[in-house]
Amino acid sequence: MRKPSSERRAEIMETAIGLADRIGPDRITTEMIARAIGVTQATVFRHFPKKGDIWASVATYLTSRMREAWDRPGAVDGTAVARLEGVVLHHLRLIAQMPALPAILVSRELHGDNAPLRLTLQRAMGNFHQRIRALIVEAIAAGAFRDDLPADDAAFLIIGMIQSLAMRWSIGGRSEDLVAVGERLLAVQIAGFRAAPPPGVDA
Amino acid sequence: MRKPSSERRAEIMETAIGLADRIGPDRITTEMIARAIGVTQATVFRHFPKKGDIWASVATYLTSRMREAWDRPGAVDGTAVARLEGVVLHHLRLIAQMPALPAILVSRELHGDNAPLRLTLQRAMGNFHQRIRALIVEAIAAGAFRDDLPADDAAFLIIGMIQSLAMRWSIGGRSEDLVAVGERLLAVQIAGFRAAPPPGVDA
DNA sequence: CAAGTATGTCAGTAATCACTAACTTGTCAA
DNA sequence: TTGACAAGTTAGTGATTACTGACATACTTG
């Protein structure tokens, strides 16, 4: 089963991503990848000189997939709030398709060894934050969100909701419908952003 | 340097927790632990027959420390909201003291191999959720939070805020003051819970 | 003080890992 | 058709890892 290198490389990356979900990103061996594909271990090294090169490629692949999801043109119309919901739910759908994503993004395989790679990932996450923050700012300007809402922190709350939901979903047996639960939590969070300022003090 | 086994065991566990922060829970070797303590590798195995036993002990140690933080009697007085803030900030202080905590809690070392251990951790997390949920219910009853707030989901939002903040703090250089940022984010989150129901529709 | 036991070291072992060199086979263009 | 290169295999290597058994030395208790 001979394949052109580009195909084989893609196959190796996809296999690594798939295994990362079940085994854990840091525990995958080149032998496992080779076995899953149906080639010998040495073949893996023909296409990726170092094992770390696989993860570097995976990282750029994942960041591009994420950017795709964030910048999709379909999310251009509608209110800012609707677009915010669109971006968040789209990201959740991406995670549902690729459950290893959160685990890979925080793995030492990517963060521990390789400094430029770490920067790439941090920049990607930063972009996500900026995107959400911009939508929140827009929603405030449109009067949908309270005008004393700190957009920066609010964006972190949204991202936190996504991340922790994904983690819970991953550690639990994936029994729930990730997107459905996310939709519910997002509604609660957005309701809090929408509401008028708190009436008074409580202490 | 001969020590009683209980002391040595504690020393090994603390060293493992400390190394988990810098190296990553899944990458720690018995050699690293031994070296850090100043004994030979074989000594580690005298006190923990299997390497996994170290992590099992660490897990019960961590869960008990967390329970301590959640159930501290000092948090009994004050309004429900004030106690909620107390519990959250106390948990953040615990993380600041033990930065490896989030990484250990989601590591495959604890979740992948050992099924009963996984249950212990899930139960601990569940307890935390219940604790926060109960405080939210109380705050709703007291009129501090809107009465249409779903306590279950709101508790998940709080926990998500903590977890993602801890993760960001860990991956970034720990440059920020974890507790201070947490206080700020928590205020935003709670403001959303307090506010009156959203005035209208946006689409 | 003597003896037993708890703690520690020394020196391994088998398994596993990333990675390599030499050789073979498929593919495609001249 | 053939020559050249791309893709795959075989059979290793040294390094690392969790773990073990035999021996040494400190404590402690009768």
XYZ file of C-alpha atoms (C1' of nucleotides) in Angstrom:
466
model
C 0.000 0.000 0.000
C 2.218 2.697 -1.245
C 0.986 6.264 -0.888
C 2.351 9.683 -1.840
C 4.059 11.392 1.056
C 1.471 14.137 1.437
C -1.274 11.560 1.889
C 0.786 9.495 4.286
C 1.676 12.550 6.318
C -1.978 13.486 6.604
C -2.808 9.924 7.568
C -0.174 9.924 10.289
C -1.404 13.226 11.689
C -5.024 12.125 11.705
C -4.089 8.867 13.354
C -2.100 10.707 16.001
C -5.054 12.978 16.706
C -7.360 9.998 16.954
C -5.045 8.107 19.278
C -4.532 11.219 21.402
C -8.154 10.986 22.317
C -8.087 7.413 23.585
C -4.513 7.086 24.823
C -3.461 10.608 25.675
C -1.228 12.852 23.585
C 1.870 12.216 25.672
C 1.520 8.459 25.600
C 1.325 7.855 21.890
C 4.282 5.959 20.457
C 5.397 5.834 16.869
C 4.749 2.091 17.014
C 1.077 2.705 17.873
C 0.668 5.110 14.992
C 2.341 2.738 12.540
C 0.262 -0.196 13.734
C -2.983 1.766 13.424
C -2.144 2.711 9.855
C -0.818 -0.670 8.885
C 2.813 0.126 8.163
C 6.034 -0.485 10.026
C 7.344 1.906 12.617
C 10.243 2.969 10.423
C 7.808 4.260 7.830
C 6.614 6.907 10.250
C 10.136 8.258 10.445
C 10.436 8.407 6.692
C 7.721 11.077 6.672
C 8.519 12.793 9.976
C 12.252 12.768 10.830
C 11.538 13.369 14.515
C 8.477 12.378 16.467
C 8.089 15.974 17.584
C 7.630 16.974 13.949
C 4.342 15.103 13.948
C 3.067 17.227 16.806
C 4.342 20.406 15.236
C 2.387 19.605 12.079
C -0.648 18.604 14.110
C -0.506 21.923 15.930
C -0.492 23.997 12.761
C -3.230 21.801 11.328
C -5.386 22.281 14.413
C -4.838 26.011 14.621
C -5.826 26.389 10.981
C -8.971 24.314 11.523
C -9.848 26.479 14.496
C -9.250 29.708 12.627
C -11.487 28.373 9.906
C -14.257 27.802 12.417
C -13.854 31.237 13.959
C -13.677 33.211 10.760
C -16.311 31.381 8.793
C -18.108 33.889 6.583
C -21.523 32.484 7.465
C -21.226 34.186 10.812
C -21.228 37.655 9.361
C -24.914 38.458 9.401
C -27.260 38.589 12.388
C -26.881 40.488 15.617
C -23.611 40.477 17.516
C -25.126 38.177 20.100
C -26.303 35.730 17.443
C -22.854 35.733 15.897
C -21.287 35.197 19.288
C -23.491 32.181 19.764
C -22.552 31.002 16.306
C -18.826 31.171 16.955
C -19.090 29.406 20.303
C -21.322 26.617 19.051
C -19.160 26.164 16.013
C -16.144 25.708 18.235
C -18.055 23.142 20.264
C -18.952 21.282 17.097
C -15.284 21.247 16.199
C -14.469 19.695 19.570
C -17.243 17.154 19.142
C -15.698 16.169 15.824
C -12.199 16.106 17.268
C -12.460 15.216 20.940
C -8.704 15.150 21.400
C -8.458 18.860 20.693
C -8.557 20.194 24.263
C -6.168 17.531 25.522
C -3.701 18.217 22.719
C -3.821 21.962 23.237
C -2.681 21.664 26.846
C -0.355 18.682 26.416
C 3.300 18.870 27.360
C 4.079 17.351 24.011
C 3.277 20.764 22.592
C 3.995 23.064 25.498
C 6.934 21.490 27.216
C 9.532 20.949 24.533
C 8.990 23.427 21.784
C 9.027 27.150 22.518
C 7.948 28.509 19.098
C 5.197 25.918 18.984
C 3.969 27.110 22.349
C 3.853 30.631 20.959
C 1.818 29.497 17.964
C -0.763 27.915 20.222
C -0.894 30.862 22.580
C -1.367 33.166 19.659
C -4.213 30.998 18.362
C -5.905 31.072 21.741
C -5.328 34.797 21.903
C -7.037 35.204 18.552
C -10.036 33.299 19.803
C -10.232 35.542 22.823
C -9.953 38.650 20.675
C -12.681 37.403 18.350
C -15.093 36.802 21.204
C -14.128 40.004 22.908
C -14.840 41.973 19.731
C -18.289 40.448 19.456
C -19.002 41.320 23.074
C -17.880 44.893 22.531
C -20.199 45.038 19.551
C -23.089 43.658 21.577
C -22.479 46.267 24.257
C -22.461 49.000 21.646
C -25.717 47.664 20.228
C -27.262 47.828 23.675
C -27.738 44.076 23.950
C -25.227 43.683 26.784
C -24.953 45.930 29.822
C -22.554 48.756 29.208
C -20.608 48.162 32.406
C -19.634 44.689 31.244
C -15.847 44.292 31.004
C -15.508 42.720 27.565
C -12.110 41.235 28.289
C -13.205 39.349 31.373
C -16.514 38.396 29.851
C -14.680 36.800 26.938
C -12.607 34.796 29.403
C -15.802 33.572 31.041
C -17.131 32.388 27.691
C -13.873 30.607 26.887
C -13.790 29.107 30.364
C -17.272 27.747 29.838
C -16.185 26.068 26.630
C -12.953 24.663 27.996
C -14.324 23.282 31.212
C -17.356 21.821 29.463
C -15.072 20.089 26.975
C -12.923 18.773 29.797
C -15.884 17.471 31.750
C -17.289 15.913 28.621
C -13.970 14.283 27.882
C -13.336 12.889 31.359
C -16.916 11.743 31.711
C -17.929 9.152 29.171
C -19.052 11.639 26.507
C -22.527 10.587 27.400
C -24.007 14.044 27.001
C -24.522 15.976 23.803
C -21.684 18.467 23.983
C -23.266 21.057 21.714
C -26.671 20.862 23.406
C -25.233 21.346 26.887
C -23.021 24.103 25.567
C -26.024 25.862 24.116
C -27.751 25.735 27.493
C -24.735 27.024 29.430
C -24.112 29.727 26.881
C -27.699 30.900 27.255
C -27.243 31.242 31.014
C -23.993 33.084 30.565
C -25.383 35.455 27.956
C -28.465 36.123 30.052
C -26.079 37.362 32.737
C -24.390 39.655 30.267
C -27.659 41.010 29.001
C -29.241 41.840 32.260
C -29.370 45.267 33.814
C -26.740 46.157 36.417
C -27.259 44.596 39.860
C -29.852 46.466 41.863
C -27.945 46.755 45.131
C -25.542 45.427 47.677
C -25.845 42.108 49.491
C -23.435 42.250 52.400
C 19.534 10.055 56.180
C 17.195 7.444 57.450
C 13.576 8.423 57.942
C 10.469 6.643 59.176
C 8.352 5.358 56.341
C 5.453 7.731 56.934
C 7.755 10.725 56.600
C 9.456 9.324 53.538
C 6.148 8.549 51.918
C 4.965 12.095 52.483
C 8.260 13.397 51.128
C 7.890 11.315 47.977
C 4.322 12.486 47.443
C 5.216 16.135 47.930
C 8.159 15.794 45.598
C 5.955 14.169 42.974
C 3.455 17.016 43.258
C 6.209 19.569 42.964
C 7.741 17.884 39.925
C 4.329 17.488 38.321
C 4.216 21.237 38.089
C 7.489 21.691 36.237
C 7.760 18.453 34.290
C 4.193 17.270 33.871
C 2.480 14.525 35.856
C 2.870 11.905 33.139
C 6.552 12.555 32.620
C 7.841 12.136 36.125
C 10.120 9.143 36.609
C 10.974 7.405 39.850
C 14.567 8.404 39.194
C 13.611 12.095 39.168
C 11.773 11.757 42.447
C 14.635 9.878 44.082
C 17.190 12.384 42.815
C 15.147 15.343 44.076
C 14.933 13.779 47.533
C 18.511 12.617 47.627
C 18.046 8.864 47.781
C 18.471 6.098 45.258
C 15.711 5.061 42.937
C 15.245 1.721 44.684
C 14.309 3.554 47.872
C 11.197 4.931 46.195
C 10.027 1.405 45.526
C 10.571 0.394 49.133
C 7.825 2.817 50.145
C 5.575 2.482 47.093
C 5.660 -1.006 45.538
C 4.318 0.309 42.232
C 4.773 3.750 40.758
C 1.014 4.038 40.391
C 0.694 3.744 44.156
C 2.352 7.126 44.484
C -0.324 8.722 42.337
C -3.086 6.913 44.152
C -1.820 8.328 47.433
C -1.372 11.750 45.903
C -4.954 11.660 44.677
C -6.411 10.910 48.105
C -4.133 13.528 49.616
C -5.274 16.157 47.126
C -8.953 15.335 47.474
C -8.706 15.622 51.245
C -6.932 18.975 50.961
C -9.642 20.192 48.636
C -12.436 18.985 50.866
C -10.733 20.819 53.703
C -10.796 24.021 51.690
C -14.426 23.621 50.720
C -15.768 22.706 54.123
C -13.760 25.122 56.179
C -15.907 26.258 59.111
C -14.860 29.871 58.665
C -17.153 30.025 55.662
C -20.294 29.497 57.649
C -21.275 33.082 58.417
C -22.061 35.868 56.009
C -24.492 35.917 53.128
C -24.662 33.042 50.694
C -22.953 35.176 48.076
C -20.146 36.078 50.447
C -19.669 32.412 51.310
C -19.701 31.518 47.640
C -16.946 34.031 47.070
C -15.089 32.608 50.047
C -15.180 29.059 48.751
C -14.078 30.040 45.258
C -11.228 32.245 46.409
C -10.102 29.631 48.860
C -9.916 27.113 46.079
C -7.862 29.549 44.013
C -5.505 30.041 46.924
C -5.106 26.277 47.100
C -4.174 26.202 43.426
C -1.745 29.070 43.916
C -0.078 27.047 46.673
C -0.106 23.864 44.625
C 0.078 24.871 40.956
C 0.253 21.279 39.783
C -3.236 20.588 41.069
C -5.214 21.189 37.866
C -2.721 19.294 35.733
C -2.726 16.332 38.107
C -6.507 16.216 38.282
C -6.845 15.765 34.532
C -3.715 13.666 33.971
C -3.897 10.242 32.391
C -1.722 9.011 35.209
C -4.850 9.258 37.327
C -7.620 8.863 34.796
C -6.253 6.429 32.293
C -5.085 3.461 34.299
C -7.026 3.293 37.498
C -10.818 3.045 37.410
C -11.582 3.360 41.166
C -9.165 6.259 41.338
C -11.012 7.971 38.538
C -14.214 7.535 40.508
C -12.658 9.099 43.592
C -11.664 12.164 41.628
C -14.997 12.463 39.875
C -16.742 12.209 43.203
C -14.531 14.964 44.613
C -15.301 17.220 41.687
C -18.954 16.363 42.068
C -18.824 17.400 45.690
C -17.343 20.730 44.723
C -20.116 21.266 42.233
C -22.757 20.355 44.787
C -21.237 22.726 47.314
C -21.307 25.656 44.921
C -24.709 24.717 43.642
C -26.087 24.696 47.166
C -24.733 28.170 47.818
C -26.287 29.425 44.604
C -29.649 27.928 45.550
C -29.348 29.665 48.877
C -28.515 32.962 47.200
C -31.540 32.621 44.960
C -33.764 31.918 47.958
C -32.339 34.977 49.695
C -33.215 37.093 46.679
C -29.606 37.909 45.848
C -29.626 35.976 42.567
C -32.384 36.032 39.971
C -34.916 33.324 40.618
C -34.835 32.012 37.066
C -31.144 31.171 37.412
C -30.509 27.446 36.867
C -28.314 26.644 39.869
C -26.811 23.577 38.275
C -25.587 25.342 35.170
C -24.554 28.418 37.103
C -22.343 26.239 39.292
C -20.712 24.812 36.179
C -19.998 28.332 34.980
C -18.280 29.140 38.260
C -16.214 25.977 38.120
C -15.379 26.627 34.484
C -14.138 30.050 35.397
C -11.831 28.577 38.027
C -10.528 25.759 35.866
C -9.845 27.791 32.775
C -8.260 30.567 34.769
C -5.973 28.048 36.447
C -5.093 26.535 33.098
C -4.328 29.893 31.528
C -2.283 30.863 34.549
C -0.371 27.609 34.360
C 0.375 27.706 30.635
C 1.244 31.375 30.739
C 4.179 32.202 32.949
C 2.190 32.599 36.154
C 2.875 36.248 35.744
C -0.521 37.344 37.022
C -1.856 37.142 40.557
C -4.168 34.156 40.288
C -6.363 35.104 43.231
C -6.674 38.737 42.197
C -7.712 37.907 38.637
C -10.053 35.270 39.975
C -11.665 37.810 42.248
C -12.259 40.095 39.286
C -13.717 37.361 37.062
C -15.872 36.070 39.873
C -17.289 39.551 40.381
C -18.299 39.726 36.725
C -19.833 36.294 36.871
C -21.759 37.001 40.044
C -22.975 40.326 38.699
C -24.563 38.351 35.880
C -26.275 36.065 38.353
C -27.541 38.956 40.434
C -29.025 41.003 37.710
C -32.685 41.131 36.853
C -33.944 38.964 33.992
C -33.073 40.196 30.516
C -35.373 42.989 29.435
C -36.148 41.763 25.959
C -35.224 39.982 22.788
C -32.314 40.793 20.529
C -32.946 38.952 17.275
C 23.687 -5.554 74.726
C 21.852 -8.611 71.348
C 18.727 -9.530 67.927
C 15.279 -8.434 64.918
C 13.333 -5.298 61.857
C 12.921 -1.180 59.133
C 15.228 1.635 55.900
C 18.629 2.187 52.361
C 22.050 0.903 48.567
C 24.095 -1.801 44.651
C 23.691 -3.878 40.685
C 21.226 -5.578 37.915
C 16.820 -7.057 34.180
C 13.361 -7.136 30.730
C 10.632 -4.107 28.221
C 9.955 -0.171 25.635
C 11.212 3.919 23.234
C 12.844 7.098 19.441
C 15.631 6.718 15.811
C 18.914 4.709 11.906
C 21.348 2.202 8.050
C 21.016 -0.917 4.436
C 18.238 -3.032 1.451
C 13.818 -3.767 -1.528
C 9.945 -2.566 -4.251
C 6.656 0.286 -6.453
C 5.875 4.399 -9.686
C 6.506 7.467 -13.251
C 8.862 10.075 -16.712
C 12.165 10.092 -20.521
C 11.665 -0.142 -21.394
C 14.511 1.573 -18.273
C 16.515 4.421 -14.994
C 15.868 7.128 -11.043
C 13.675 8.411 -7.196
C 10.069 7.888 -3.711
C 8.046 4.880 -0.258
C 8.375 0.794 2.509
C 10.756 -3.056 5.167
C 14.176 -5.496 8.076
C 16.891 -5.557 11.659
C 19.011 -3.424 14.399
C 21.070 0.536 18.373
C 21.606 3.015 22.627
C 18.949 5.213 26.090
C 15.486 5.082 29.402
C 12.099 3.004 32.460
C 9.693 0.477 36.115
C 10.877 -2.899 39.027
C 13.755 -6.742 41.735
C 16.936 -9.453 44.784
C 20.919 -9.581 47.598
C 23.312 -7.207 50.732
C 24.405 -3.324 54.288
C 23.362 -0.296 58.034
C 20.702 2.192 61.207
C 17.032 2.022 64.882
C 14.450 -0.262 68.637
C 12.886 -3.361 71.759
C 13.397 -7.299 74.939
